[in-house]
Coordinates of C-alpha atoms in Angstrom, one line a residue:
M1 CA 1.4 -23.7 -28.4
L2 CA 3.9 -21.2 -30.4
L3 CA 1.0 -18.3 -30.5
Q4 CA 1.0 -19.1 -26.8
A5 CA 4.8 -18.5 -26.5
L6 CA 4.4 -15.5 -28.3
L7 CA 2.0 -14.1 -26.3
L8 CA 4.0 -15.0 -23.2
I9 CA 7.0 -13.5 -24.0
G10 CA 5.2 -9.9 -25.2
V11 CA 3.5 -9.9 -21.9
G12 CA 7.0 -10.7 -19.8
L13 CA 8.2 -7.9 -22.1
S14 CA 5.5 -6.2 -21.3
F15 CA 6.0 -6.1 -17.7
W16 CA 10.3 -5.8 -18.0
W17 CA 9.7 -2.5 -19.9
L18 CA 6.9 -1.2 -17.5
F19 CA 9.3 -2.1 -14.1
S20 CA 12.4 -0.8 -15.8
N21 CA 10.5 2.2 -17.3
T22 CA 9.1 3.1 -13.3
L23 CA 12.9 2.8 -12.2
S24 CA 14.1 5.4 -14.3
N25 CA 11.9 7.5 -14.0
L26 CA 11.9 7.4 -9.8
E27 CA 15.6 7.4 -10.2
Q28 CA 15.5 11.0 -12.5
R29 CA 13.0 12.3 -9.8
N30 CA 15.4 11.5 -7.0
I31 CA 12.5 9.2 -5.5
T32 CA 13.4 6.1 -3.1
T33 CA 11.7 2.9 -3.1
G34 CA 11.1 0.9 -0.1
F35 CA 9.6 1.0 3.2
G36 CA 11.7 3.7 5.0
F37 CA 9.2 5.9 5.3
L38 CA 7.4 3.7 8.2
S39 CA 9.5 5.3 10.6
Q40 CA 9.1 8.8 9.8
Q41 CA 6.8 10.8 11.8
T42 CA 3.2 11.8 10.5
G43 CA 2.4 15.0 11.8
F44 CA -1.2 14.8 11.7
D45 CA -3.7 13.3 13.9
V46 CA -6.6 10.3 14.1
N47 CA -10.0 11.0 15.0
F48 CA -10.8 7.5 16.3
S49 CA -8.3 4.8 17.2
L50 CA -8.0 1.7 19.6
I51 CA -4.6 2.0 20.4
A52 CA -2.4 5.1 21.3
Y53 CA -2.0 7.4 18.7
D54 CA -0.7 10.8 18.6
E55 CA 1.3 13.2 15.9
S56 CA 4.4 12.4 16.6
S57 CA 3.7 8.7 16.0
T58 CA 5.2 7.0 13.0
F59 CA 3.7 5.6 9.7
G60 CA 4.0 2.5 11.2
R61 CA 1.9 3.2 14.1
L62 CA -0.5 4.9 11.4
L63 CA -0.7 1.5 9.6
L64 CA -1.7 -0.4 12.4
V65 CA -4.1 2.3 14.0
G66 CA -5.5 1.5 10.7
L67 CA -5.6 -2.2 10.6
G68 CA -7.2 -1.7 14.1
N69 CA -10.2 0.5 12.9
T70 CA -10.7 -1.6 9.7
A71 CA -11.1 -4.8 12.1
L72 CA -13.6 -3.0 14.7
V73 CA -15.6 -1.9 11.1
A74 CA -15.5 -5.4 9.7
V75 CA -16.5 -6.9 12.8
I76 CA -19.2 -4.1 13.8
G77 CA -20.8 -4.8 10.3
I78 CA -20.7 -9.1 10.4
F79 CA -22.5 -8.5 13.9
L80 CA -25.0 -6.4 12.3
A81 CA -25.2 -8.1 9.0
T82 CA -26.1 -11.3 11.2
L83 CA -28.5 -9.9 13.2
L84 CA -30.4 -8.5 9.7
G85 CA -29.9 -11.5 7.8

C-alpha cells in the first residue's frame, strides 16, 4: 500500500511539474490559452462543406464544417461497410 501511495504521489508531482512548466513557457512567449481564437477569421477556404463557409468565416464555423464533413464521411462509410459486409 505504501508503494502505491508513493507511486500516486510521484505521478501527481509529475503532472503538476508538467502543467506548471507548460504555463511558464507559454507566459514567457506571451501565448494565451483558451478558446478566444474561435471568433477570429480563418482567412482560408474549405473545398467541400455541408454548411455555408467562406474565407471570412470564423474558426468556430470551421469547427462546425469539420464536424459536419466528418459525420458525412462516417455515415457513408457505415453504409458502404454494411453493404460490403
